[in-house]
CSV table of C-alpha atoms in Angstrom, one decimal:
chain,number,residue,atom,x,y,z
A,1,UNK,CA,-14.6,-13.3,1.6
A,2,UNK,CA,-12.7,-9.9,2.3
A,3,UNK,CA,-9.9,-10.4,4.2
A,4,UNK,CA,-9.3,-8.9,7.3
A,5,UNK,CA,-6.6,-8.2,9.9
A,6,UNK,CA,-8.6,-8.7,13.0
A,7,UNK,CA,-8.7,-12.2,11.7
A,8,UNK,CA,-5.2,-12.3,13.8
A,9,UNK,CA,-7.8,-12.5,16.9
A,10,UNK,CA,-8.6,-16.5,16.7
A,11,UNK,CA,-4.9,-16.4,18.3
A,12,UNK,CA,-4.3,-13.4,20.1
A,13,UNK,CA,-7.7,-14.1,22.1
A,14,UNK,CA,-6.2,-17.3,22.6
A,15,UNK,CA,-9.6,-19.3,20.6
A,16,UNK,CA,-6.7,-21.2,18.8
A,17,UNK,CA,-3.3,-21.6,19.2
A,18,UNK,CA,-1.1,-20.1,16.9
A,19,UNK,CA,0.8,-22.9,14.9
A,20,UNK,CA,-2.8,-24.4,14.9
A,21,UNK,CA,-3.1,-25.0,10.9
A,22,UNK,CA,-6.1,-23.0,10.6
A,23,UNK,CA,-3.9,-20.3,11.7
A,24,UNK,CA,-1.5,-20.7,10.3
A,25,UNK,CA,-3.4,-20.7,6.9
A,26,UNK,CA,-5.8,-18.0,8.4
A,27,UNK,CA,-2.8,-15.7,9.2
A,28,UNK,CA,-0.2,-16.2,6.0
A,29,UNK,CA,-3.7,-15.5,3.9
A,30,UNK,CA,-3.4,-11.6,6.1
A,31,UNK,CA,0.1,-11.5,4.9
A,32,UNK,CA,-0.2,-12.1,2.0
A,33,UNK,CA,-3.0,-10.4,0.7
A,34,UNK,CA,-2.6,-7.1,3.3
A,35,UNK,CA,1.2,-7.1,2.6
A,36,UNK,CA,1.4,-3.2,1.5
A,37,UNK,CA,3.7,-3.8,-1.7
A,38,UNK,CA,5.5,-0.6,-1.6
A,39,UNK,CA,8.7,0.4,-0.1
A,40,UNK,CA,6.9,1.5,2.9
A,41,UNK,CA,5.5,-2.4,3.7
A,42,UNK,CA,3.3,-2.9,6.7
A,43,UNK,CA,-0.1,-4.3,6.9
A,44,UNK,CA,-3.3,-3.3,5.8
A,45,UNK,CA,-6.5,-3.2,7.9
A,46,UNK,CA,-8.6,-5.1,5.5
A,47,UNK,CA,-9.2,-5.9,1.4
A,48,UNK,CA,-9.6,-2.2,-0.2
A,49,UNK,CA,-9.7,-0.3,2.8
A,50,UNK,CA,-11.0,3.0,1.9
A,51,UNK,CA,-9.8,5.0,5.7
A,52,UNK,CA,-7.8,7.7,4.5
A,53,UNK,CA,-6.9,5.9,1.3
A,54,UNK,CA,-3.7,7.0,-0.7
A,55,UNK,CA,-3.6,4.6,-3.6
A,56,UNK,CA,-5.7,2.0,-5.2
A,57,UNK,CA,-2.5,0.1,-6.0
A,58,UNK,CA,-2.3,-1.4,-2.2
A,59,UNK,CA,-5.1,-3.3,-0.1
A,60,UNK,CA,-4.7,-0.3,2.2
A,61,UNK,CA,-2.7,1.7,4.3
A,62,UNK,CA,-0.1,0.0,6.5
A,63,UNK,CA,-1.7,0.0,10.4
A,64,UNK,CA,1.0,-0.3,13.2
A,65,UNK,CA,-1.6,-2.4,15.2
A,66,UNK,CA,-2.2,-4.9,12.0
A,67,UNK,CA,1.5,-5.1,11.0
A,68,UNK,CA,2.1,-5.5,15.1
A,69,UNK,CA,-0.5,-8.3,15.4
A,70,UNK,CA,1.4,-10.0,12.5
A,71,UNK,CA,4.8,-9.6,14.4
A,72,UNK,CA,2.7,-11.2,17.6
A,73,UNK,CA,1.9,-14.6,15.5
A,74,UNK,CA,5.0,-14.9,14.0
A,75,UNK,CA,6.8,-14.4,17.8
A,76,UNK,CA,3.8,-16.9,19.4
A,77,UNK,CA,4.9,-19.6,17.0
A,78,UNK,CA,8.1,-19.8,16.5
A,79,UNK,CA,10.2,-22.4,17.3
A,80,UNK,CA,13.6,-21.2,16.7
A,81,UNK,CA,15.6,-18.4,16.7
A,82,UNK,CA,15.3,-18.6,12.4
A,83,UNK,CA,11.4,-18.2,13.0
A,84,UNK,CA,11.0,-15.5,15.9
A,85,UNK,CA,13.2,-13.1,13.6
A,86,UNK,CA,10.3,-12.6,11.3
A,87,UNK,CA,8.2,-11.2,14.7
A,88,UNK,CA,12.0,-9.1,15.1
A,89,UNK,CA,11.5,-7.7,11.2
A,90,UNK,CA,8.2,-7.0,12.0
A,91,UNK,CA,8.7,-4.7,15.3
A,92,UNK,CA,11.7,-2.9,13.6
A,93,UNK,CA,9.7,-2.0,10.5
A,94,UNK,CA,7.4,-0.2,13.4
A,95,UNK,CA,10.3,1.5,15.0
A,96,UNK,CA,11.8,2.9,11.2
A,97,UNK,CA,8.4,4.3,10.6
A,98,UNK,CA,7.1,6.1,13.9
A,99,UNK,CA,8.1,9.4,13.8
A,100,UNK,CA,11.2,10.8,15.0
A,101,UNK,CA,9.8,11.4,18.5
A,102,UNK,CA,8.6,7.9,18.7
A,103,UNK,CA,5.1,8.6,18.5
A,104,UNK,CA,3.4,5.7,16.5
A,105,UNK,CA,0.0,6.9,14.8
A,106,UNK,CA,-2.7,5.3,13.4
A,107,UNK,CA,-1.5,4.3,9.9
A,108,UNK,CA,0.7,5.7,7.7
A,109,UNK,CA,1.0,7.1,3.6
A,110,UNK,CA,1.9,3.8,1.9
A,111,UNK,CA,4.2,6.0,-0.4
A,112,UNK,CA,5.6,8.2,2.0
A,113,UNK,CA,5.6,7.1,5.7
A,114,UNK,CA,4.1,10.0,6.5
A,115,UNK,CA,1.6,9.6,9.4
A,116,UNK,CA,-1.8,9.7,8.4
A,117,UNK,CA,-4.9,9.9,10.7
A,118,UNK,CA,-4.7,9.8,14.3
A,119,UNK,CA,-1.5,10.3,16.0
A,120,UNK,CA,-0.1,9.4,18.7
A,121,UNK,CA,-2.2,6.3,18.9
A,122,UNK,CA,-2.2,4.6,22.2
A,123,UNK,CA,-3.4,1.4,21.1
A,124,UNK,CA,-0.4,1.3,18.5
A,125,UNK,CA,2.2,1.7,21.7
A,126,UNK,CA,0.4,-0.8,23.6
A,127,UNK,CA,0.6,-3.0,20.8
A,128,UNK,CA,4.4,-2.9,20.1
A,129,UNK,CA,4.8,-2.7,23.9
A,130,UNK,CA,3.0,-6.2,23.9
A,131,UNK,CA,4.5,-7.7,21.2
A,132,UNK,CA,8.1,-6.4,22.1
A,133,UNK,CA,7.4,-8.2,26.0
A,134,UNK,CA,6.0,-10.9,23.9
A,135,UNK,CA,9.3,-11.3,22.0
A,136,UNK,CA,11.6,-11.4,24.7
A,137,UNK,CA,10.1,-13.7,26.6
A,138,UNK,CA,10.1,-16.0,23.2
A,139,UNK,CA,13.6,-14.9,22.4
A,140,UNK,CA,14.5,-16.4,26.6
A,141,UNK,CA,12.8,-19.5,26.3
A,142,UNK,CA,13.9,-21.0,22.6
A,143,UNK,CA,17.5,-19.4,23.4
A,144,UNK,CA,17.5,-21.6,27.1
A,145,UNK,CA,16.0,-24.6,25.2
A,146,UNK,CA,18.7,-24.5,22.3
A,147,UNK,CA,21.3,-23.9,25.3
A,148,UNK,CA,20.3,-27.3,26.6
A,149,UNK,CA,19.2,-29.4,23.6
A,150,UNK,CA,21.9,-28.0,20.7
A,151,UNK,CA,21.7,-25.8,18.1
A,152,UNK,CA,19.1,-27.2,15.8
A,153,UNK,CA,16.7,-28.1,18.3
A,154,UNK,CA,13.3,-26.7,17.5
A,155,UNK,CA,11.5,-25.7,20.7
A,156,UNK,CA,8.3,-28.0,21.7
A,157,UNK,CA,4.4,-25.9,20.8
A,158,UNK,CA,3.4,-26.5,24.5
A,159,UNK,CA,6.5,-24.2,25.3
């Protein structure tokens, strides 16, 4: 089976929730066999993505919207403040590689950072813009919940 980014769907489309186990296995298998092992990181679109391909030595190019939809689980499931700074990691590795104007592309070099393909990419803005809303509403509700309950305290899933 080739794995595949869009896989992040069976959450985002709400079909599962996102500490389900299936997702969680479903969505650590995208990390960790997109994970673009350069300096560069991100996530690829799918196993040996060919789009504009750079190098044969990564799964693909890193996509904004796949590394972005990877930031979105980790923010859905968190449960403390430890968890949703993966989602955080995530969103700033999208901010150090748009360009200087802020205009977020397609994907980018996997050696370089240089913006490859389309750019500006709406659907890349509208992700992070998503995932950034998603966040702080995350950040608000484990931060009350510690707030009340102690440090420590991991958030309920129906939260």
């Amino acid at each position: 089976m080739t794995i595949d980014s869009s896989l992040s769907g069976v959450f985002l489309f709400e079909v599962f929730d996102a500490s389900d186990e299936v997702v969680e296995g479903t969505m650590k298998a995208v990390a960790d066999k997109l994970r673009v092992n350069t300096d560069i990181g991100g996530i690829a679109r799918y196993e040996n993505d060919g789009y504009f391909r750079v190098s044969n030595n990564v799964a693909g190019n890193p996509w904004f919207i796949c590394t972005l939809w990877l930031a979105r689980w980790h923010i859905a499931r968190a449960s403390g403040l430890d968890q949703l700074k993966e989602g955080l990691d995530l969103l700033l590795w999208a901010t150090k590689h748009a360009q200087p104007s802020g205009v977020m592309g397609e994907q980018i070099d996997p050696n370089t950072g240089a913006p490859l393909s389309v750019s500006p990419l709406f659907w890349s803005h509208a992700e992070f813009v998503t995932a950034v809303c998603e966040y702080l509403n995350r950040y608000k509700e484990i931060s009350s919940f510690v707030a009340s309950k102690g440090r420590g305290a991991d958030v309920p899933e129906t939260m």
